[in-house]
Structures are given as C-alpha cells and as structure tokens.
mmCIF file of C-alpha atoms and ligand atoms in Angstrom:
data_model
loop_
_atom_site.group_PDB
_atom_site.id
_atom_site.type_symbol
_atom_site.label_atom_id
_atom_site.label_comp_id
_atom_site.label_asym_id
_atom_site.label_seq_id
_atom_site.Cartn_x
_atom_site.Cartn_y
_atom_site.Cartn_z
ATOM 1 C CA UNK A 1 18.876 38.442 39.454
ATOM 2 C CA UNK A 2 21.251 41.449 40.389
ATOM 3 C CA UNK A 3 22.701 43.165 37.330
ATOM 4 C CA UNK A 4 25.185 45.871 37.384
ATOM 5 C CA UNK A 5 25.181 48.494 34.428
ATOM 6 C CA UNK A 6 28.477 50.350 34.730
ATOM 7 C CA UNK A 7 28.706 53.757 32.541
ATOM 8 C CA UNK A 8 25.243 55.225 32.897
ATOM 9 C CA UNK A 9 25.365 57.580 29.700
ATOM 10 C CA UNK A 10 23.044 56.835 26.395
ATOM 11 C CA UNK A 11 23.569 53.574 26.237
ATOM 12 C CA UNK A 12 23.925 52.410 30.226
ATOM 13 C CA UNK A 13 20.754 54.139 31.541
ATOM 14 C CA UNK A 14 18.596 53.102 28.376
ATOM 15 C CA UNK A 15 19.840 48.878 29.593
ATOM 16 C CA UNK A 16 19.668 49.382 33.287
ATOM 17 C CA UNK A 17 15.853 50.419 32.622
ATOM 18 C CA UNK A 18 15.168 47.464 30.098
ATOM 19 C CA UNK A 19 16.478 45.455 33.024
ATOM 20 C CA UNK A 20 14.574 46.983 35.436
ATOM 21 C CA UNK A 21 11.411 46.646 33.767
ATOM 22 C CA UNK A 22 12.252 42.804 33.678
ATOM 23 C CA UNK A 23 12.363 42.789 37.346
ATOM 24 C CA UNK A 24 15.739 42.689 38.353
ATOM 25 C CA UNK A 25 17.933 44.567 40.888
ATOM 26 C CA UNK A 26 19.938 47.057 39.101
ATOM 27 C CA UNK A 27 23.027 48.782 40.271
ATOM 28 C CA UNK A 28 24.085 51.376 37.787
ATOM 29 C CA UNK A 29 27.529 53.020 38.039
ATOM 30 C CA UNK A 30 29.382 56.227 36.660
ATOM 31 C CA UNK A 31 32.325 57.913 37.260
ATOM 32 C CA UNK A 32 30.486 61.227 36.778
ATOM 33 C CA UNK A 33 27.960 61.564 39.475
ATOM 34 C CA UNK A 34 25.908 64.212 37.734
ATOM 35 C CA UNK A 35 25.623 61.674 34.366
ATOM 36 C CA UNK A 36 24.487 58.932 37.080
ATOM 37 C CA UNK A 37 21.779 61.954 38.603
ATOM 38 C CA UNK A 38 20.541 62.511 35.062
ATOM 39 C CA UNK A 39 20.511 58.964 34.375
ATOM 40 C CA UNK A 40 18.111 58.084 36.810
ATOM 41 C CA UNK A 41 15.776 60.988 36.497
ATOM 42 C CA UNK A 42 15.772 60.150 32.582
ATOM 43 C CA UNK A 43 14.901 56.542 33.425
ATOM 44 C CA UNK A 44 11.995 58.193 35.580
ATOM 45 C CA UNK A 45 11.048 60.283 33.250
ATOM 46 C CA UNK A 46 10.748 57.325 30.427
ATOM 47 C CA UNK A 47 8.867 55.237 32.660
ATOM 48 C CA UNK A 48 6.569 58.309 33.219
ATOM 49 C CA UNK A 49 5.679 58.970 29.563
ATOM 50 C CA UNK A 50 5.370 54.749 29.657
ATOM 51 C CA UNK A 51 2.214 55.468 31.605
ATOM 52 C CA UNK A 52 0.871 58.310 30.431
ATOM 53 C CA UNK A 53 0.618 56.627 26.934
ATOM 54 C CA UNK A 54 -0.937 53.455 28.335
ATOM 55 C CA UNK A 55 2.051 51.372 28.155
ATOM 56 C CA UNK A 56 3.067 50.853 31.733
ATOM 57 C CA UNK A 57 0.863 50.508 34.513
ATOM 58 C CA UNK A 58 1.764 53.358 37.318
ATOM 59 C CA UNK A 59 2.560 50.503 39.635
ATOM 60 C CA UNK A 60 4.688 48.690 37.601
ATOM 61 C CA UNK A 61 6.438 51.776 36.808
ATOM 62 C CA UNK A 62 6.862 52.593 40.679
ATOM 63 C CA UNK A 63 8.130 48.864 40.897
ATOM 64 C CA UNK A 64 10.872 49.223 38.279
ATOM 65 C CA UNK A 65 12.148 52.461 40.032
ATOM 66 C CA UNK A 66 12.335 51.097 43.128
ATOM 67 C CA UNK A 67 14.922 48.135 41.308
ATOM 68 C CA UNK A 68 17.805 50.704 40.333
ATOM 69 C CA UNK A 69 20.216 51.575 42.642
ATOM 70 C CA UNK A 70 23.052 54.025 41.399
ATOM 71 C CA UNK A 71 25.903 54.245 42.951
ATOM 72 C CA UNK A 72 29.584 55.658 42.794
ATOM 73 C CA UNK A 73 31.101 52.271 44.471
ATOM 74 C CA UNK A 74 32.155 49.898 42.719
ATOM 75 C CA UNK A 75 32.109 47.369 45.569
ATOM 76 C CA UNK A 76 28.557 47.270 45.412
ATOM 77 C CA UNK A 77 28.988 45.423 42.754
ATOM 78 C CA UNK A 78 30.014 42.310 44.566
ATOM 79 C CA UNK A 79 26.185 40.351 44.691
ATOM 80 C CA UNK A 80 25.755 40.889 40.742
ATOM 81 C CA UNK A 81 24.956 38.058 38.560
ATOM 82 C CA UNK A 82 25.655 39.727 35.439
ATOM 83 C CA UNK A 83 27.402 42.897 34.757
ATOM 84 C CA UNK A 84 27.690 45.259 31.817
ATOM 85 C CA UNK A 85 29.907 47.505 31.236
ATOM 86 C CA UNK A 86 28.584 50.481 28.450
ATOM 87 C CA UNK A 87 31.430 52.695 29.431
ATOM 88 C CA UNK A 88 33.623 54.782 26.535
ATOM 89 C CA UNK A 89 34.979 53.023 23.542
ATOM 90 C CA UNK A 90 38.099 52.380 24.602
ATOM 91 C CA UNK A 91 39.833 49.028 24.715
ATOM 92 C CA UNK A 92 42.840 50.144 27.547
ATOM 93 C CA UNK A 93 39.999 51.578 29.649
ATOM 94 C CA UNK A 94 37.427 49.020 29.447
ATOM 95 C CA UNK A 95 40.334 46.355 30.120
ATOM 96 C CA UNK A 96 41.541 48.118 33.139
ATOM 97 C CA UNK A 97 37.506 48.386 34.392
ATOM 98 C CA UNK A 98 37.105 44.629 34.134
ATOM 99 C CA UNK A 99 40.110 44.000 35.597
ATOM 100 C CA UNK A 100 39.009 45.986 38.813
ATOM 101 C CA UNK A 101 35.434 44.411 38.271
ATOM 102 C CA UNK A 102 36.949 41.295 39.101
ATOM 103 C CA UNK A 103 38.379 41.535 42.435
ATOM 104 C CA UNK A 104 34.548 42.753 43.575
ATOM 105 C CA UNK A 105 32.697 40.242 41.541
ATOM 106 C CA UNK A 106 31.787 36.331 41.859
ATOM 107 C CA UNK A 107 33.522 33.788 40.391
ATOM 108 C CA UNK A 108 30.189 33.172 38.545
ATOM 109 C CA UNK A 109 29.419 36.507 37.207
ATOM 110 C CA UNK A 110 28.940 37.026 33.695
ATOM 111 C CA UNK A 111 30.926 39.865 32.716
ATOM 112 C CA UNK A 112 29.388 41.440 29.765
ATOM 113 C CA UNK A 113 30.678 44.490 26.833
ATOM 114 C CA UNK A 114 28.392 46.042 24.977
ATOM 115 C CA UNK A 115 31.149 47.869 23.078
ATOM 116 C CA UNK A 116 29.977 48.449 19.370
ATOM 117 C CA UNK A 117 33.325 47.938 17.582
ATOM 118 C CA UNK A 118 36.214 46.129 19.723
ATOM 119 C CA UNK A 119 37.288 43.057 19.697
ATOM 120 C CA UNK A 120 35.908 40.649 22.580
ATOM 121 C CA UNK A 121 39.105 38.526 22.489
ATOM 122 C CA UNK A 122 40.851 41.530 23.242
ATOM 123 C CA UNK A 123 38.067 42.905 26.297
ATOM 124 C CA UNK A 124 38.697 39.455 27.579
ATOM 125 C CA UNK A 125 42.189 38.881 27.594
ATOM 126 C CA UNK A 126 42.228 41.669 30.379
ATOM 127 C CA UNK A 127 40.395 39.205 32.521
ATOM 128 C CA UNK A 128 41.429 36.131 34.864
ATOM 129 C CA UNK A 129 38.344 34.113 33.937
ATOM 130 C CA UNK A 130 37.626 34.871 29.997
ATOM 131 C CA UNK A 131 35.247 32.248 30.087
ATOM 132 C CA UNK A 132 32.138 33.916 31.737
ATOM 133 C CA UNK A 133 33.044 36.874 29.270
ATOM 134 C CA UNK A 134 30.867 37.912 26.096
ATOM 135 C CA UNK A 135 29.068 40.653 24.386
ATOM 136 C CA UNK A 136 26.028 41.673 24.278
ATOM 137 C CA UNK A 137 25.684 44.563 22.252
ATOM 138 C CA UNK A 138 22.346 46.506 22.544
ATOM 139 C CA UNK A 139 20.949 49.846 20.013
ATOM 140 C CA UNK A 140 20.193 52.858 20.742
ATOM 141 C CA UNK A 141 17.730 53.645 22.402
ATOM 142 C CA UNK A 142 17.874 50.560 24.353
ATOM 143 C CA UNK A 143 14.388 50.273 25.567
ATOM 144 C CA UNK A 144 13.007 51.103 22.057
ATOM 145 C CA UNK A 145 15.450 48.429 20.033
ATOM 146 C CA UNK A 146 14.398 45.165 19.717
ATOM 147 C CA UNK A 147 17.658 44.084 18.536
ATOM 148 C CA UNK A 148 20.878 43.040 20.455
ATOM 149 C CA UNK A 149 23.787 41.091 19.072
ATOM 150 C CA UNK A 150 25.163 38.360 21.773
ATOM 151 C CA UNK A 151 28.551 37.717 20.909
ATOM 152 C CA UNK A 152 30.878 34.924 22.127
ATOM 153 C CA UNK A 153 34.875 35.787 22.583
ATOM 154 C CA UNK A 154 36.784 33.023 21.611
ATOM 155 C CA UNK A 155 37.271 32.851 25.193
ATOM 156 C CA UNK A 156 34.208 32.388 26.291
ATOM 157 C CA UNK A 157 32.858 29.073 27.660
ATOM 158 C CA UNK A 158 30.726 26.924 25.282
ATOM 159 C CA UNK A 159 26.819 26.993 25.419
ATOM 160 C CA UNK A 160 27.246 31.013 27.731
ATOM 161 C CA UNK A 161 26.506 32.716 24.612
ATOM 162 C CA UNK A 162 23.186 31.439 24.081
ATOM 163 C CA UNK A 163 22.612 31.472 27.720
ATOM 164 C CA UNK A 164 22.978 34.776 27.478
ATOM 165 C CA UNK A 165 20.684 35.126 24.446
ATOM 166 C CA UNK A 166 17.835 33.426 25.817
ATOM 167 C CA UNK A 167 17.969 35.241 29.218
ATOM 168 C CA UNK A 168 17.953 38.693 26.791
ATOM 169 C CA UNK A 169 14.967 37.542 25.126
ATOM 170 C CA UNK A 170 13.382 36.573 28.530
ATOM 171 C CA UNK A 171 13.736 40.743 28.981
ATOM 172 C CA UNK A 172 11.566 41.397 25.651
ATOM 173 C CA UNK A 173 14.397 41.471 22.995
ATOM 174 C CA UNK A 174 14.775 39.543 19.982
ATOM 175 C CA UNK A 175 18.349 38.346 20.214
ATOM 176 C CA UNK A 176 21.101 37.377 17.290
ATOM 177 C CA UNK A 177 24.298 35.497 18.361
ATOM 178 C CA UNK A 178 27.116 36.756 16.242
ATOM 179 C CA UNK A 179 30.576 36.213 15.557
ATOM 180 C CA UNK A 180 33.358 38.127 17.590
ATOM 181 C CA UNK A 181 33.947 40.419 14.241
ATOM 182 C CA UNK A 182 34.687 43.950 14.219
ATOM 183 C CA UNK A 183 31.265 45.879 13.833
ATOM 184 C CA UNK A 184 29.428 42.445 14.338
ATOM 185 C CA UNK A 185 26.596 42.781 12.050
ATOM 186 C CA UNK A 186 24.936 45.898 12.004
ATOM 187 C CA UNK A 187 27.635 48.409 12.877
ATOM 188 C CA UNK A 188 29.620 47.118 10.115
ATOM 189 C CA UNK A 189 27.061 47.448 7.354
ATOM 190 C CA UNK A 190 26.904 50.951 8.608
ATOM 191 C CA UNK A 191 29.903 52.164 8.075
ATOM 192 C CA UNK A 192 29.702 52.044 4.530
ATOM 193 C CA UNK A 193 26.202 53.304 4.768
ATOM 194 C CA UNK A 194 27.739 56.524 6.706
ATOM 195 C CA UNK A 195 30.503 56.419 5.023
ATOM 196 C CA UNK A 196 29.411 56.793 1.701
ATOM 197 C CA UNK A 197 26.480 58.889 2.668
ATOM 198 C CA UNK A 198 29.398 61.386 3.850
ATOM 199 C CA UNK A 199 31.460 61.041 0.231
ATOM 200 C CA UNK A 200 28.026 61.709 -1.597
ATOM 201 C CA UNK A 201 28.174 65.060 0.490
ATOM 202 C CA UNK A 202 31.905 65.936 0.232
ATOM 203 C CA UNK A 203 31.790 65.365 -3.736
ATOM 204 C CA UNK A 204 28.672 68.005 -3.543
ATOM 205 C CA UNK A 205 26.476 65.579 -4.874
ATOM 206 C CA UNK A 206 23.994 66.890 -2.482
ATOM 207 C CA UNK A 207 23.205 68.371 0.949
ATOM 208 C CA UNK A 208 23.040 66.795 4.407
ATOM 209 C CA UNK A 209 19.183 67.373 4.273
ATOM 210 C CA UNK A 210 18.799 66.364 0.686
ATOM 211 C CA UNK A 211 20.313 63.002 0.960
ATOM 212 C CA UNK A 212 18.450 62.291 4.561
ATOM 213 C CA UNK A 213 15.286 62.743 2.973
ATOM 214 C CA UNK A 214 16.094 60.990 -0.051
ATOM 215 C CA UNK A 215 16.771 57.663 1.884
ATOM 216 C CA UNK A 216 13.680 58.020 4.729
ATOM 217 C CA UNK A 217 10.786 58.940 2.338
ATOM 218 C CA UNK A 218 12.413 57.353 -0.783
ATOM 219 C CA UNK A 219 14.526 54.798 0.478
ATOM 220 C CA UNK A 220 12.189 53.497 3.505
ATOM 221 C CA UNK A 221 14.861 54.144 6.214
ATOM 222 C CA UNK A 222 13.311 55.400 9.284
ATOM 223 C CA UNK A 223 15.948 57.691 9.466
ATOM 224 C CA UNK A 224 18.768 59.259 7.494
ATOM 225 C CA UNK A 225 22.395 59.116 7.393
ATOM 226 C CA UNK A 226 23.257 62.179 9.165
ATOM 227 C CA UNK A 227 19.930 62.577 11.291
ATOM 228 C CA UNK A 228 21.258 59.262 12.907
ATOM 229 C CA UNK A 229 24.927 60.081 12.901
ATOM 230 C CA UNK A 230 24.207 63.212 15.041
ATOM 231 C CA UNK A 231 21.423 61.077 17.275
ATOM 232 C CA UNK A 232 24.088 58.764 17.968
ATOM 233 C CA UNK A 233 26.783 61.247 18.501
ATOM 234 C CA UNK A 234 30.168 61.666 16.330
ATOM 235 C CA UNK A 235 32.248 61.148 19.295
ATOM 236 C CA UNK A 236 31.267 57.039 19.355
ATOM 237 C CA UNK A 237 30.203 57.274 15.780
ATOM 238 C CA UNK A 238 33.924 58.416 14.827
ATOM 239 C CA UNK A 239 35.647 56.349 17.303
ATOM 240 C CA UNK A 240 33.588 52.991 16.290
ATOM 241 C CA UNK A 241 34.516 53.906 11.940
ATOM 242 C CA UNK A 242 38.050 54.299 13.035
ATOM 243 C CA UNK A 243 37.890 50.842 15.263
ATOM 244 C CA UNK A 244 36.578 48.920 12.584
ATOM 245 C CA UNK A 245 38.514 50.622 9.960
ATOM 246 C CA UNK A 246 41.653 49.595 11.607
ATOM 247 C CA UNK A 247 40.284 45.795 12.901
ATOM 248 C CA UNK A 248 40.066 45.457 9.185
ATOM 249 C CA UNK A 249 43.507 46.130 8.370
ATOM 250 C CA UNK A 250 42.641 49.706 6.288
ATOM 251 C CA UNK A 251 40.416 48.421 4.358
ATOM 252 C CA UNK A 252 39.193 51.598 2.062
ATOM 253 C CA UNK A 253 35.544 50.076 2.688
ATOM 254 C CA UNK A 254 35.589 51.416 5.955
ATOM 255 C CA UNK A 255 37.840 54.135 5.698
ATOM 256 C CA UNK A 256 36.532 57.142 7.715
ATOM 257 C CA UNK A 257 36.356 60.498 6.893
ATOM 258 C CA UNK A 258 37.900 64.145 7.494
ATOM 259 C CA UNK A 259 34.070 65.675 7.350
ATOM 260 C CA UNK A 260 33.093 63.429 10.359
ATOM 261 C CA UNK A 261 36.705 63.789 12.144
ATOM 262 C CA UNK A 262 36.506 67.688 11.769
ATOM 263 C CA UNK A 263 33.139 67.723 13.769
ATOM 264 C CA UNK A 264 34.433 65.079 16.015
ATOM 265 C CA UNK A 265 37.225 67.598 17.145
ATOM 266 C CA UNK A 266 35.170 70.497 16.932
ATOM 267 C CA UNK A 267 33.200 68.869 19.822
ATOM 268 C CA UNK A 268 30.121 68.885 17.566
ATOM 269 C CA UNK A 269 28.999 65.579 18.722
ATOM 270 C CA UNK A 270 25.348 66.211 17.521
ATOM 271 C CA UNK A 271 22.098 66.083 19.181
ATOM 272 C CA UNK A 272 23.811 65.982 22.658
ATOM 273 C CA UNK A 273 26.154 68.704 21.848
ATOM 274 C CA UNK A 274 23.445 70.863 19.622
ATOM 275 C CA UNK A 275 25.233 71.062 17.163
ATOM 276 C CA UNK A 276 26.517 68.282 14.521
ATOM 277 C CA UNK A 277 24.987 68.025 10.348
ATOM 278 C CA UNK A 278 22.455 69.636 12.095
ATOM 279 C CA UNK A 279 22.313 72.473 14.326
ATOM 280 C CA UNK A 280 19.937 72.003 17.097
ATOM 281 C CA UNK A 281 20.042 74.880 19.347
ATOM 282 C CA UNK A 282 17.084 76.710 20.312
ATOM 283 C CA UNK A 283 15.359 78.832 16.985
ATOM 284 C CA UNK A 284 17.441 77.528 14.648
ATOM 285 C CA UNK A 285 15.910 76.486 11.108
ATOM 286 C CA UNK A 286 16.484 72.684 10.325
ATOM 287 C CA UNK A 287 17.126 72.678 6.137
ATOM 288 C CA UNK A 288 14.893 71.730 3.871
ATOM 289 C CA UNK A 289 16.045 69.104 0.801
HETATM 290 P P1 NAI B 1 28.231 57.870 26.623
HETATM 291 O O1 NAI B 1 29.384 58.769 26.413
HETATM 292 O O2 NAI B 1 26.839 58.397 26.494
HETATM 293 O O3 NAI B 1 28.340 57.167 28.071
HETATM 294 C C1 NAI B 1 29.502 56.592 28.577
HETATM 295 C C2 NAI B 1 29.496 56.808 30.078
HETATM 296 O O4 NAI B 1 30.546 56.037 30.661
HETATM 297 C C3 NAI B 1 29.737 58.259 30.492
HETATM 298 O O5 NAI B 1 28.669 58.679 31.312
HETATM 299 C C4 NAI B 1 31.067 58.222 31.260
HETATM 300 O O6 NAI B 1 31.081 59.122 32.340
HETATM 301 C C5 NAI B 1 31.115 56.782 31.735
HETATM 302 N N1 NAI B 1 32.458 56.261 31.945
HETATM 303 C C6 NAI B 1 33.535 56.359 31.140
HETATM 304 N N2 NAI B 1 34.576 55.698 31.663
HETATM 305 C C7 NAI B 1 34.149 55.154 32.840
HETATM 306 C C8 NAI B 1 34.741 54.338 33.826
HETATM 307 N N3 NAI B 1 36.010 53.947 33.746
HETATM 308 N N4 NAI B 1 33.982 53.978 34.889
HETATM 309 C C9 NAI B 1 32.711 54.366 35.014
HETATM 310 N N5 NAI B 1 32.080 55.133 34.095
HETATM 311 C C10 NAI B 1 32.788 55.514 33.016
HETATM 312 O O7 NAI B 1 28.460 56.641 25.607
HETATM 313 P P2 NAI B 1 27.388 55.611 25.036
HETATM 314 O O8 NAI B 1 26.851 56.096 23.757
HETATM 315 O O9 NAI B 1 26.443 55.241 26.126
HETATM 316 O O10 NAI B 1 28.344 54.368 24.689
HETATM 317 C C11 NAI B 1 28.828 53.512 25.690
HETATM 318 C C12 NAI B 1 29.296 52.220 25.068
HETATM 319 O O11 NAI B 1 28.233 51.619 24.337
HETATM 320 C C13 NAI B 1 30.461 52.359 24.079
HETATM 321 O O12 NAI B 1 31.266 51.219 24.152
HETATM 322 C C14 NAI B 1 29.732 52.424 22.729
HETATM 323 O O13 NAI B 1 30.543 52.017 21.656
HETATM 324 C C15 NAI B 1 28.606 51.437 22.972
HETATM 325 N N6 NAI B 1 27.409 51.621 22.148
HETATM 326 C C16 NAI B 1 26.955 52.865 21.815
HETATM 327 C C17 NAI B 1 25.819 53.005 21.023
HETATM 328 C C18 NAI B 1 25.285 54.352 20.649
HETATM 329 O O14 NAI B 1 24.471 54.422 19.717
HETATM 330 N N7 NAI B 1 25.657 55.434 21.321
HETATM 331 C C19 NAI B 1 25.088 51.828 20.540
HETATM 332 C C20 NAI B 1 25.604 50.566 21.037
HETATM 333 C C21 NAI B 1 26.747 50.474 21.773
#
C-alpha cells in the first residue's frame, strides 16, 4: 500500500514511521520544509536507537527508510491508498486540505483525520465523497502507543470503519472503534483529568510538582498531569479543551482554564518550547514535591 501522512510534526512523523515499519510506501508532507527535514532525520534517528537496543534488525531499519518519501507536493499524493492528514487543529484548515486532497487523490482513497477533538461529520462535510472518510486517531508518541481510536463519521460508508481497524492492527496496534464524539474516548476523560489537576493548582492546593508525583508514584499514572500537558504541548492541549468544551455546549466539565490559556499565549507550549509547568532549558532545576 501507498500511504500519505500530511503534517509531519509530533504526531505525522511518529505515523509515517509506524507505517513504514509495516512495509508500506510513505509519502509524508509539510508545509514547512525544515519540520519535514527534521521529521525524517527524527524517524532515522528512532529507527537507529530501534537497533541499537535490539529491537530492529539494521536491515529492516534500512528497509523502512528507504519507504518514506517527503515531499513538498501535494500531487504526489495521487497513487495513495490511504491518506492522513495530522496537520493543526483546525476545522477551516483541515477542510480546505481535504478539499485540495481530493482533486489529487483516487476515487478509492481513504481519507483519514487523526484530529483529537473535531467533529468527523464536520472534516467530512468538506469532502465530495464523505463515504471513504473516517478517523483514526493515534497517541503520542505514535510508535510507542498501542492505542488508536478508529472513528466512523456519520458519513462514512458502512463496514470502512472496521476496515480500517483491522488494517491498523495489521501495523501492530490494538485498535478501538469509537463513536464520532467530541474527545472520543480518551481525550475526553482527560480533560477533566487536566482540568481539575489545573483547579487543584490554582486553589493552591498544591504545586505543579507535588500533584505530578502524587498521581505517578501514588496514583499509578505513568505520568502526571502537567509532565504530560507540557509533553504534549499547550498549544494542541489548549486548542483540543476549548474544542471539546464548546462541542459540548459549555459544559463546566470541560471548561478550560486561564492558567493553561496564559501559557498558551505566552508561547510556553512546553517541552518543545522549553518552557511550560516546567522549565526545561539547559541547567535549570526541575522542582521537587
Ligand atoms: P504539530 O504542530 O507538531 O504538527 C503539525 C504540522 O502540520 C506542523 O509541522 C505544520 O507545519 C503542519 N501543517 C499545518 N498546516 C498544514 C497544511 N495546511 N498543510 C501541510 N502541513 C501543515 O501538531 P501535532 O501534535 O502533530 O498534531 C497534529 C494533529 O494531530 C492535530 O489535529 C492534533 O489535534 C492531533 N493529535 C495530537 C496529539 C498530540 O499529543 N500532540 C495526539 C493525537 C492527535
């Protein structure tokens, strides 16, 4: 198969090398051509570590990088079986992408979102053939995350969802179908999980590091609160808590908050800013709880 990955940031470059690995032709896309550069040399590097540790055979990983193919064309696009798009949250932008995916593509492509928060129905009512449209919503990092959400607009054509599902688990995931809700299933248990993680700080019950540690060596998460909120990054992290808090008519549930918007402005995005709950440029001290 020939998939196209188009946005090659977190998200994009961690799918194009899960697909890769399966064996299929990739051709990965961004409109920044230094994101696409680092893209591929992160891929390289992954699949490196891969065989130092044992994991990946050196041929296999000289196989896989010989399957992606970035480019800055979007007419390459036109022998893909599959394409997803992992571009930014944004519903008027991803519509407008698909819509120019379209005249390049098939009329058997699968066009695929792996947005984290809007509403299929919505993705898909940008295109002329919502049928072959659905989700399929990976976690970062993708090659690490066994989990991805397949979700079915109500556009899309019976039985392509769990096509879709069983050709992800054919690439070494373990698959969920969900319903076309906002947040699907685990971005909207999440929010709350953020959400109130960030009150418990506001209301000073206690500090960023505190309450991180709390919930990984108390509470068995592998990670806390803000630790992931800065991994992911506050500029999807915000954007997704506002998406869902408005797909759910206001509810206070998933209301978001002025702490998180503040650092979204700021530009403190997190780990791949430096700087977010945590500051992570060079020599400084991480808190103790
Ligand atoms: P990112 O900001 O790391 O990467 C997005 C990339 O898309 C950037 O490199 C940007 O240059 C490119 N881009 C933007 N508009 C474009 C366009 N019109 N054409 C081509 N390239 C374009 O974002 P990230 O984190 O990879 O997220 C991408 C998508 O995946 C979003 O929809 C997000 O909600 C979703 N997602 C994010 C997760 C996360 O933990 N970061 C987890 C699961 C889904």
């Amino acid at each position: 198969m020939t998939i196209g990955i188009i946005g090659s940031g977190a998200m994009g470059a961690g799918i194009a090398q899960v697909v890769a690995q399966a064996g299929h032709t990739v051709r990965l896309l961004d409109q920044h051509m230094g994101t696409l550069q680092k893209a591929v040399a992160g891929i390289q590097k992954s699949l490196d570590k891969l065989v130092e540790k044992g994991k990946l055979s050196a041929e296999a990983a000289a196989a896989t990088a010989k399957l992606l193919h970035p480019t800055s064309d979007i007419h390459d696009f036109a022998d893909c079986d599959l394409v997803i798009e992992a571009i930014v949250e944004d519903l008027a932008v991803k519509q407008q992408l698909f819509r120019e995916l379209e005249m390049v593509v098939g009329p058997d492509c699968i066009l695929a979102s792996n947005t984290s928060s809007l509403s299929l129905a919505s993705i898909a009512a940008a295109c002329k053939r919502p049928e072959r449209f659905v989700g399929i919503h990976f976690f970062n990092p993708a090659p690490v995350m066994q989990l991805v959400e397949v979700i079915p607009a109500v556009q899309t054509r019976a039985g392509l969802a769990e096509e879709v599902r069983d050709m992800v688990a054919s690439w070494g995931k373990r698959p969920v179908l969900a319903k076309d809700t906002p947040g699907f299933i685990v971005n909207r248990v999440a929010r709350p999980f953020y959400g109130e993680a960030i009150r418990l700080l506001e209301e000073g019950v206690a500090d960023v590091a505190t309450i991180d540690w709390a919930l990984t060596e108390l509470g068995g998460f592998r990670m806390g609160p803000f630790a992931l909120m800065d991994f992911i990054g506050h500029d999807v992290n915000y954007r997704v808590t506002e998406s869902v808090f408005t797909a759910f008519f206001f509810d206070p549930r998933f209301k978001p908050s002025f702490t998180q918007k503040r650092l979204f402005e700021a530009g403190y995005f997190g780990r791949k800013t430096g700087r977010g709950f945590y500051d992570y440029t060079e020599g400084a001290a991480m808190p103790e709880p």
